Each structure stands twice: as structure tokens, then as C-alpha cells.
Amino acid sequence: MSISRFPVPKLEDLPEDIRARILAVQEKSGFIPNVFLMLAYRPDEFRAFMAYHDALMDKPGGLSKAEREMIVVTTSAMNQCQYCVVAHGAILRIRAKNPLIADQVATNYRKAEITPRQRAMLDFAVKVSRQAEAVEEADYAVLAEHGFSQEDCWDIAAIAAFFAMSNRLANATALKPNPEFYAMGRG
Amino acid sequence: MSISRFPVPKLEDLPEDIRARILAVQEKSGFIPNVFLMLAYRPDEFRAFMAYHDALMDKPGGLSKAEREMIVVTTSAMNQCQYCVVAHGAILRIRAKNPLIADQVATNYRKAEITPRQRAMLDFAVKVSRQAEAVEEADYAVLAEHGFSQEDCWDIAAIAAFFAMSNRLANATALKPNPEFYAMGRG
Amino acid sequence: MSISRFPVPKLEDLPEDIRARILAVQEKSGFIPNVFLMLAYRPDEFRAFMAYHDALMDKPGGLSKAEREMIVVTTSAMNQCQYCVVAHGAILRIRAKNPLIADQVATNYRKAEITPRQRAMLDFAVKVSRQAEAVEEADYAVLAEHGFSQEDCWDIAAIAAFFAMSNRLANATALKPNPEFYAMGRG
Amino acid sequence: MSISRFPVPKLEDLPEDIRARILAVQEKSGFIPNVFLMLAYRPDEFRAFMAYHDALMDKPGGLSKAEREMIVVTTSAMNQCQYCVVAHGAILRIRAKNPLIADQVATNYRKAEITPRQRAMLDFAVKVSRQAEAVEEADYAVLAEHGFSQEDCWDIAAIAAFFAMSNRLANATALKPNPEFYAMGRG
Amino acid sequence: MSISRFPVPKLEDLPEDIRARILAVQEKSGFIPNVFLMLAYRPDEFRAFMAYHDALMDKPGGLSKAEREMIVVTTSAMNQCQYCVVAHGAILRIRAKNPLIADQVATNYRKAEITPRQRAMLDFAVKVSRQAEAVEEADYAVLAEHGFSQEDCWDIAAIAAFFAMSNRLANATALKPNPEFYAMGRG
Amino acid sequence: MSISRFPVPKLEDLPEDIRARILAVQEKSGFIPNVFLMLAYRPDEFRAFMAYHDALMDKPGGLSKAEREMIVVTTSAMNQCQYCVVAHGAILRIRAKNPLIADQVATNYRKAEITPRQRAMLDFAVKVSRQAEAVEEADYAVLAEHGFSQEDCWDIAAIAAFFAMSNRLANATALKPNPEFYAMGRG
């Protein structure tokens, strides 16, 4: 069974920068996450996607990396995105050093063992992901009460929005998670 | 009333490449579309967003530019995104040379004066935008029956996905459409 | 393409009172809004519809005529009624002397440049239109806080209810908006 | 507990034509259905509502009177309209000479003991009531297969649309069904 | 027309304990409620279902028997379960000695003539039935304000949950209500 | 943090039969699954629940035990039931001898690596779980085409219905999954 319903290019046919990026992630992770191969079908989109992803997920900021992954897993589960829940679930377990947290937020984030501040973060992320048309200043006021800065608020919204795109791409391409992800970080 | 609920940087404070891009669009359009100013708050995200946008909307391909804008306006209306409906509604009217089409697809694309092929395109785009988890091979089979190529299918899905992100960013930032857009292309 | 999926009678075949009403609106507007021709298929329903419409939209009262049209455009957009959004959008632009307001409330009324009082009015109208079963005294209390009288409350509810009917008739008959409406009142 | 959250005028204060209509229904039914008193708050709307109602429900046509009431009860139950389900449920029992049919269609019309033709009628009525934006020619084709004429199709749509309005008025005014209705026609 | 789409065993073929239970209810009610015959297709499930039912509905406790039936009728109506609404509607009328209450809560419990305490009970039951994933401590706090004990809270939740199962069984088996139920308790 | 928001009885305070059942499961599993302790608050309900569970999940039949667990995990994920997804996910991995299947069906069963027959089984189970009111003979016809017997159809429906109850109980009691479940069966 293919990892994507669209053609998956061979590594050797890819532009140099994309191949380099893919080999780097392979070196680091021990395997190539399928999203890289799926997106490589479209080199320009690959580059923009990765640049966007890195700008949101890898830069310094008020949200910890584990918290960013919590946003990804929670909203991706609402959107029934198998790839993002499984792959980012693994990353979340590792970054949070918590083997349980990914399954908790994926199944019902309201019941997860998280702080009230994280709960407010996820409530907002879910609203952006599922009902952005109704986001209002009152929603930002709740975030402020929990100590989130203006920068943090943007980050939460932007991560939820970026994965709204990513979830749709993965679902439309029938992207399969690599088997390696399922057991990673389970302690 | 501000154009975004987040800070809007001054043109002179922006990195050179971003300022250049903004001045170019201003030169072409006669005004600066507010989405550029909103996103300039985050230069790296600005660059990735625009690169992604151009990769999808400006490249050659089987979908006409008007058809791509139809996808944007239809799905953005479902997501209640004021900025995208108003701004891309203007672009659609101009590209389609049809002063009526944008309001038709924004209010109910099922009643718009479009071809059966375009209807199939929009049905698929709406499914990706609103219910991507349920996209299946049967949906692609309908597209194929209407003559859409593999490349076209990716384009429809990717445009719908990209604007799912864009709609959420605009709604979360309370982005306002420029007044100029409302009357453009109305003949 | 026909303006309605049902037969459209000729003017000369209509009962005198209906023809007179249609000629009067044609004289005033310069064209015959298609809703008149669609409904003329059923003279008794035409008469009742117009009498009801006029009782709600043309009588004096606490809501300005522009505000009544705001209710129509906002709720009709939620109901994806192409005819009502396009036709009443034109009337709203003219009555409010504001070329932007119709597209703003049609795409996302929560982001429109309206007063808090108008926002409360539209929140209530949307609840009546989309979720009337859950309307309670607490909803009326919010209206009262914004200075709406008992009469005003009835008007908001009755206009939202009337266009819930009208939207369904237009959608079921595939009623097309006249091309003239799209550009009216755009300044 | 009042029958409506809005003021209910006294019979003697009503315009002559409205009082006459109310006395006539009282004579016929043995009591005054509360909808008459609720609407009498607004004489012009009362007249238009009753004229519209009679044009749809009392005229000759391809749908039996019981079938028209089936449409009313089914769609009003979907809209959670207590008044319309209870009052028209009584009328349906009487017109259909069937003490069970009203509760059957009100709770789940798909399980009611009706003909396939009536099932098609109700499927269409429910679509008009709950999702009119998606009504298409294919829906009319199903009706035609079951022998419904053009006139019948309009009637089904128009009755569903009229009660979409009526349900919202009753819910917004907190209209109470008369106690008499509950037991009528139960044999 | 059969009472269930699955085979209905004959009384004489049933295990002794099940036949005894069925004969007892027949003796008490004058007829055999169809749910007994439907479930008798599976004797072990029959026994577990009845034991569960009795543990929730027949034991002493803070909720009156009429209140328990109110929960059943309200949530079963939301779930469009014809059998449960009709059969438990009859029981509710009898237990509440109120011929109107069942139709009131079945059509729109927010408009029923019940106490504020009963309204809080039903709001909670409906949340458990329709949106249990979002139940939180704040929901229990509302119940506590209305004087419900810990035991009562469990009972409300457990009854709503049990009938969530029961409604699905009845809908999936196309279980028909006995004609006797419709008129019972109507005074 | 407690395993349930309701009181959890001590083992030594429980009736003998319930303590015996709990000790047996502890002996077999190495720990006591929290659902046993949560339900022990109500011994009669505990007994009925377990009897029902065993009647559906442990008896012989046309559905394999892994397939029954697939139904549980898929529908419980739709209902956002953390306990059932995590606990039955573990059981599914073990019974299917497949460390990936549980996360696949929990995140999006339409993308899981299952047979077309299993897909039909899950489509039906999801319909019973989420939209039982619309189940019709056509749904059973699809099952029959895939070779499911009458007995199998009942089993699928009954399992989906039973866990509709179970999911609501777990969500309403804020039942926590035992940490042991998360990693079980991951190979």
C-alpha cells in the first residue's frame, strides 16, 4: 500500500536542496517521515511548507516545544488526521518526556492531565481550528488571563491554522504514517 | 479601526525583501492588500505564506486562474472568512471577466452559473475544506470523469487546504479587507 | 437559464392586482426583481407573501430600514440563499448609504463594522434563524440591555422568521438574482 | 403561565375582521388555538400569515390534507417546535383518521407506517426545511418518480418553507399549545 | 409489519426466566411491550438489559420515578427514538399524573412546564446524551446548586447513558411501539 | 488525581461476587482496569454492565474478537472517550496481533489498513453510534453483500450501542485509563 495516493518521487530525482533536507531528517530520525516524500511531488510547495513549519515550530518563543506539539495533536485529532496524530504524537511524547500525553489529548483533550494554562491554550487552538469565524476579543482575554503574551497568542493561532492546512493535505493525499512513529517515546 | 488585532509594522521597519514585495504589489494594485501588512508582523511566516501562495496560484497548470480563485472564494465563504471572500472575490471577477461570479459562488456555489466540470471541482474543494477526513478514491473518480488530471486534483486539494489555513489566520487576526476590493471588477 | 425551476407566468396572464404590483416595482426599480415573477406562479401565495413582507419591512418602527435589511442579509447568508443575499444586499447598501456593509455582514457579521447594538440585534436574529428552539428569556434580556423595545424584539424575530421561509422558497425554486442587483449601491 | 411571551390582546380590542376569524375558529373547534391570539398582537402579520396558511393548506391539490399535515408535523418536530407538533399533530390524527401517525412522524418519520410515496414527500420536505441550500434537480427527479406533479412539488416545498417560518415564530414567542390539542383524535 | 427487523422468538421457545418476566409484564400491563420481544432474540442480552434497566429505573433514590422518565423521554426524542418516546412517554404521563408532560419534553424540553430544578436535570441529561465528551465539573456544580446529591448526579448520567444505548438498539432493530402506548395516560 | 469523579469504593468493602470478579481480572491482567473500580460504586449496575459486556464481547460468533474491539475503538474515538480508546486500543492491538491498528482506527478508520468487509462493518457501527435514527434496510443490505449474517449484524449494532452507553459513562465520570494500557501490545 502506497504512502500517498499521488506519485512519490525517487530521492535521486529530487532537487538538491530537497534531497539534502530529506537526508538530514533521515540521519536524525533513522527514517524518512512520509510527509517529506508526499510533498516532494511538488518541490516548491515542499519548500514553502517546510519553511512555514520551521518558522512556527522550531523558533524560540513563549510556548514550549511540547506545548506546540500538544496543539498539533489536539487539533489534528479533531480533524481526524491519522498522519499528524501518529507522527506528532510521537514527537509530543518525546518533547514532553511523557508517554501518555499524546493519547490523552488525541482522544479528549478536556480530560488530559495538563495545566489550566495549557487547557486554555488548547481551547483557543481548537476554536481556531474548528470555528475560527467565531473567534473574538473575549477569547484573547482568556488567554491573557492565563499569562499568554501577544506573541504567544499569534503562535497558538498560527500553529492551529497551519495544521488545519496540513491535516487537509494529509487526508486528501491519504498519507500514511511511518510504522516507526507508533511506538516512539512510549518509554 | 485597525486592519488586524495584532500589531502592524511600519513599512520602513520591515526587512528589505518584504518591503520590496509589498511595494511591488502596491505598484501593481494601487494599494497594499491588508493581508501583506498583517503577515508582516512575522517576516518568516510572511515569506513562507507568499511562497506557498505563489506556488499554488501563479504557476501554470490545468486549472485556469479564474478557476483557482473560484475555489478560494467558495471555500472561504463556507469558512466565513470576510477578508478572503472580499479580496479574492475581486480577483475572481477580474480573472473571470465576470462581474457576477464571485457573489454567486460565495452565497451558494451550487446555484452558480458554472460548468458541470467546475461544479465537480468545487464539490471536491468544499469536501477538502470542510470534511477532508472523508475524502476517498470515489471523490477522485468523479474528478477524473470530468477530465481533471492527477496534477489538477492535487491543485484543487492544495488550494482548498492552503486557504483553510489562510481563512483561519484572517479570522483569528480579525483581518479587514481593504475598501478598494469591494467594487473592483464589477464592470 | 431560467430564473426559477418552476414555470414563470407571463405578465399579461396575471391577475390585475399582481400585474399592477409588478409594474409598480418595475417603474420604481427599472426592472422586475425575479422573486415577483417566481411567486406569481401562485397568485394567492404572492399576495400573502408581499403583504407579510410589507408588514415587516415597510412599516414604521424602532429598527431603521437599513437595520431590517441587515437582518435579512445576515441570516440569508447563513442559509446560503443566493437570491436574498444579492437582492437584499443591494437594498442594504442603498438604505445604509454604505457600499461595504452588505458584503461585510454576508461574509461574517461578527467582523462587520456595526454598533454593539446592531451586533446584539444580529446575534438574536441569527439565533432565531438557525436555532430558534433554544431561544430563551436570557436572549431577550440582552436585547433589552441594548435598548430594544418589546416591539423591536418582535420585529427582529419576525423578520428572521419570514426570511427563513423566503430563503427556503428561493433555494427550492433555484431563484436567480437579477444581474442588476449585483452592482447597485456600490457607490 | 402566559401563552406567549409577548402581549396577548383582548378579543374586544381586535380589528373586526380578526375578531371574526377568531370567533369562527372558536365556533368550529370549541376553543381558540393560541397561535391566533399570539399573532393578533400584530394584525397585519396575522392577516398575511392566515392568508398564506390557507393558500397552502386549504386549497384543492394533489396532496391530501392529511399529507400536508404530515409535512407540518415532521418538519416541525425536526425544528423542535412544541406548538406546531402538538397542534398540527392533532389535526393530522383527525385528517388521517389515524391516532398513531402524528407521534410516529414526530419522533422519527423514517420509521413511520407510511407509503414509499409519502416517504419521498417527507424526505424532500425535510431537506427543504433543514438544508434547502442543497436542494437540486435530483431531488425533484425522485419526487417525479413517485408521481408527484410540478404543482405537488411546489406545495411540498412551500409548506415546508412556511412552517420553517411558523416554527421560528412559535419558538421565539414561547407559544404554548392549548391543552385541548394533546388528546384530540386519539380515538 | 413486524415489530423488529430481527427474528422475534415465540414465547414458548424462550428460556423459563425470560418467559416468566414477559408474562409478568403482560399481566401487569395487559400487553407485552415490544422491547421485550425484540430483545428476547438474545436471552443473555435480554437479562443484562433488564437488570440494568431495573437498577436505574426502579430502585429508590432522590429522583422521582416521573423525573427518571422525563430524562428518558427528553433524551430519546433528541435521538429520534420512536419506541422510547412513545413507550416511555406513556409511562411518564402515568407516573407524573400529567397528560401533557410527555409531549412537552419530547418536542422541546426547554419550553416544558417543569421546575427550574428539573430543567437543570434535563440540561445535564441532554449534555450526557448528546455531547458527553464535553461534560465537566462546571456541569456538576450547576446540579449541586439545584440540590442534586452525588447519587442523583450519577443517576441522571447513568439513565441518559443507558438510554443512549437503548435508543440505538431500537433504531437499529426498527423496533415498533405497541399501539397501546400512544393513548395511555392521556386522562 | 482520582480515577473517577465519583467515590471509588475499597475492594474490601465490595460485595463478594464483585470483589471476586475484580480479583480475577487483576490476576489475569496484572492490574485492575479502572472501569471496574468506577462502576463498583454501584454494584447492581456493575453486575449488569459486566454481564452485558461479556454477552457481546466474549461469546462465540461470526465477528472475530479483534473485529469486535475494532468496533469499540472506532466508535469510542468518534465519541471522544479517552478511557475506551486507550483501554480497548490495548486489547485490540493484542487480539489483532497488530501494534498499529488501534491508532489507525482511532484517528481515522477510513484510512486504516483493514479489509473492505471490515470497512463495511465499521461504517455501519459508526452509523449506529452517531446517527442511529437514520439506519435503514439499505444499510443492512450493504452488510449482507459483505457476507455478514443476521447474527453478525445484530452483534455489530449491539456492540456499537453498548459502547455508546459506556463512552457516556466514562466521559461523565471522568474515568481515567490506567497507565498500563498505553504501551500494551505495541510489540
CSV table of N, CA and C in Angstrom, one decimal, chain D residues 69-93 101-107 163 166-167 170-171 175 177 181-182 184 186, chain E residues 85 102-104 106-108:
chain,number,residue,atom,x,y,z
D,69,GLU,N,-50.5,17.9,6.4
D,69,GLU,CA,-50.3,17.9,7.9
D,69,GLU,C,-49.1,17.1,8.3
D,70,MET,N,-48.9,16.0,7.6
D,70,MET,CA,-47.7,15.1,7.8
D,70,MET,C,-46.4,15.9,7.6
D,71,ILE,N,-46.4,16.7,6.5
D,71,ILE,CA,-45.2,17.6,6.3
D,71,ILE,C,-45.0,18.5,7.4
D,72,VAL,N,-46.1,19.1,7.9
D,72,VAL,CA,-46.0,20.1,9.0
D,72,VAL,C,-45.5,19.4,10.3
D,73,VAL,N,-46.0,18.3,10.6
D,73,VAL,CA,-45.6,17.7,11.9
D,73,VAL,C,-44.2,17.2,11.8
D,74,THR,N,-43.8,16.6,10.7
D,74,THR,CA,-42.4,16.0,10.5
D,74,THR,C,-41.4,17.2,10.6
D,75,THR,N,-41.6,18.2,9.8
D,75,THR,CA,-40.6,19.3,9.8
D,75,THR,C,-40.6,20.1,11.1
D,76,SER,N,-41.8,20.2,11.7
D,76,SER,CA,-41.8,21.0,13.0
D,76,SER,C,-41.1,20.2,14.1
D,77,ALA,N,-41.2,18.9,14.0
D,77,ALA,CA,-40.5,18.1,15.0
D,77,ALA,C,-39.0,18.3,14.9
D,78,MET,N,-38.5,18.2,13.7
D,78,MET,CA,-37.1,18.5,13.4
D,78,MET,C,-36.7,19.8,14.0
D,79,ASN,N,-37.5,20.8,13.9
D,79,ASN,CA,-37.3,22.2,14.4
D,79,ASN,C,-37.6,22.3,15.8
D,80,GLN,N,-38.0,21.3,16.5
D,80,GLN,CA,-38.3,21.3,17.9
D,80,GLN,C,-39.4,22.4,18.2
D,81,CYS,N,-40.4,22.4,17.4
D,81,CYS,CA,-41.5,23.4,17.7
D,81,CYS,C,-42.6,22.7,18.4
D,82,GLN,N,-42.7,23.0,19.7
D,82,GLN,CA,-43.7,22.4,20.5
D,82,GLN,C,-45.1,22.7,20.0
D,83,TYR,N,-45.4,24.0,19.8
D,83,TYR,CA,-46.8,24.3,19.4
D,83,TYR,C,-47.2,23.6,18.1
D,84,CYS,N,-46.4,23.7,17.1
D,84,CYS,CA,-46.8,23.1,15.8
D,84,CYS,C,-46.9,21.6,15.9
D,85,VAL,N,-46.0,20.9,16.6
D,85,VAL,CA,-46.1,19.5,16.7
D,85,VAL,C,-47.4,19.0,17.4
D,86,VAL,N,-47.7,19.7,18.5
D,86,VAL,CA,-48.8,19.3,19.3
D,86,VAL,C,-50.1,19.7,18.6
D,87,ALA,N,-50.2,20.9,18.0
D,87,ALA,CA,-51.4,21.4,17.4
D,87,ALA,C,-51.7,20.7,16.1
D,88,HIS,N,-50.7,20.7,15.2
D,88,HIS,CA,-50.8,20.0,13.9
D,88,HIS,C,-50.8,18.5,14.1
D,89,GLY,N,-50.2,18.0,15.1
D,89,GLY,CA,-50.3,16.5,15.4
D,89,GLY,C,-51.8,16.2,15.6
D,90,ALA,N,-52.5,17.0,16.3
D,90,ALA,CA,-54.0,16.7,16.5
D,90,ALA,C,-54.7,16.8,15.2
D,91,ILE,N,-54.4,17.8,14.4
D,91,ILE,CA,-55.1,17.9,13.1
D,91,ILE,C,-54.7,16.7,12.2
D,92,LEU,N,-53.5,16.3,12.2
D,92,LEU,CA,-53.1,15.2,11.4
D,92,LEU,C,-53.8,13.9,11.8
D,93,ARG,N,-53.9,13.7,13.1
D,93,ARG,CA,-54.6,12.5,13.6
D,93,ARG,C,-56.1,12.4,13.0
D,101,ILE,N,-50.4,8.1,13.8
D,101,ILE,CA,-49.5,8.7,12.7
D,101,ILE,C,-48.7,9.9,13.2
D,102,ALA,N,-49.3,10.8,14.0
D,102,ALA,CA,-48.6,12.0,14.4
D,102,ALA,C,-47.4,11.7,15.2
D,103,ASP,N,-47.6,10.9,16.2
D,103,ASP,CA,-46.4,10.6,17.1
D,103,ASP,C,-45.3,9.8,16.3
D,104,GLN,N,-45.8,9.0,15.3
D,104,GLN,CA,-44.8,8.3,14.5
D,104,GLN,C,-43.9,9.3,13.7
D,105,VAL,N,-44.5,10.2,13.0
D,105,VAL,CA,-43.7,11.1,12.2
D,105,VAL,C,-43.0,12.1,13.0
D,106,ALA,N,-43.5,12.5,14.2
D,106,ALA,CA,-42.8,13.4,15.0
D,106,ALA,C,-41.6,12.9,15.7
D,107,THR,N,-41.6,11.6,16.0
D,107,THR,CA,-40.4,11.0,16.6
D,107,THR,C,-39.4,10.5,15.7
D,163,PHE,N,-43.8,26.6,7.3
D,163,PHE,CA,-43.6,26.2,8.7
D,163,PHE,C,-42.2,26.4,9.2
D,166,SER,N,-43.1,29.6,10.6
D,166,SER,CA,-44.0,29.4,11.7
D,166,SER,C,-43.3,28.8,13.0
D,167,ASN,N,-42.5,27.8,12.8
D,167,ASN,CA,-41.8,27.2,13.9
D,167,ASN,C,-40.9,28.2,14.6
D,170,ALA,N,-43.1,30.6,16.6
D,170,ALA,CA,-43.6,29.9,17.9
D,170,ALA,C,-42.5,29.7,18.9
D,171,ASN,N,-41.4,29.4,18.4
D,171,ASN,CA,-40.3,29.2,19.4
D,171,ASN,C,-39.8,30.5,20.0
D,175,LEU,N,-44.6,30.3,22.4
D,175,LEU,CA,-46.1,30.0,22.2
D,175,LEU,C,-46.4,28.6,22.8
D,177,PRO,N,-49.0,25.4,23.3
D,177,PRO,CA,-50.1,24.7,22.7
D,177,PRO,C,-51.3,24.7,23.7
D,181,PHE,N,-55.4,20.3,22.5
D,181,PHE,CA,-54.8,19.6,21.4
D,181,PHE,C,-54.2,18.2,21.7
D,182,TYR,N,-53.7,18.1,22.9
D,182,TYR,CA,-52.9,16.9,23.2
D,182,TYR,C,-53.7,15.6,23.0
D,184,MET,N,-56.7,15.2,21.3
D,184,MET,CA,-57.6,15.2,20.1
D,184,MET,C,-57.2,14.1,19.2
D,186,ARG,N,-57.3,11.0,19.3
D,186,ARG,CA,-56.6,9.8,19.7
D,186,ARG,C,-57.5,8.6,19.8
E,85,VAL,N,-39.7,7.1,22.9
E,85,VAL,CA,-40.5,8.3,23.1
E,85,VAL,C,-42.0,7.9,23.4
E,102,ALA,N,-45.4,14.6,28.6
E,102,ALA,CA,-44.5,13.8,27.7
E,102,ALA,C,-44.3,14.5,26.4
E,103,ASP,N,-45.4,15.0,25.8
E,103,ASP,CA,-45.3,15.6,24.5
E,103,ASP,C,-44.6,16.9,24.7
E,104,GLN,N,-44.7,17.6,25.8
E,104,GLN,CA,-43.9,18.8,26.0
E,104,GLN,C,-42.4,18.6,26.0
E,106,ALA,N,-40.8,15.9,24.9
E,106,ALA,CA,-40.4,15.3,23.6
E,106,ALA,C,-40.2,16.3,22.5
E,107,THR,N,-41.1,17.3,22.5
E,107,THR,CA,-41.0,18.3,21.4
E,107,THR,C,-39.9,19.4,21.6
E,108,ASN,N,-39.9,19.9,22.8
E,108,ASN,CA,-38.8,20.9,23.2
E,108,ASN,C,-38.8,21.1,24.7
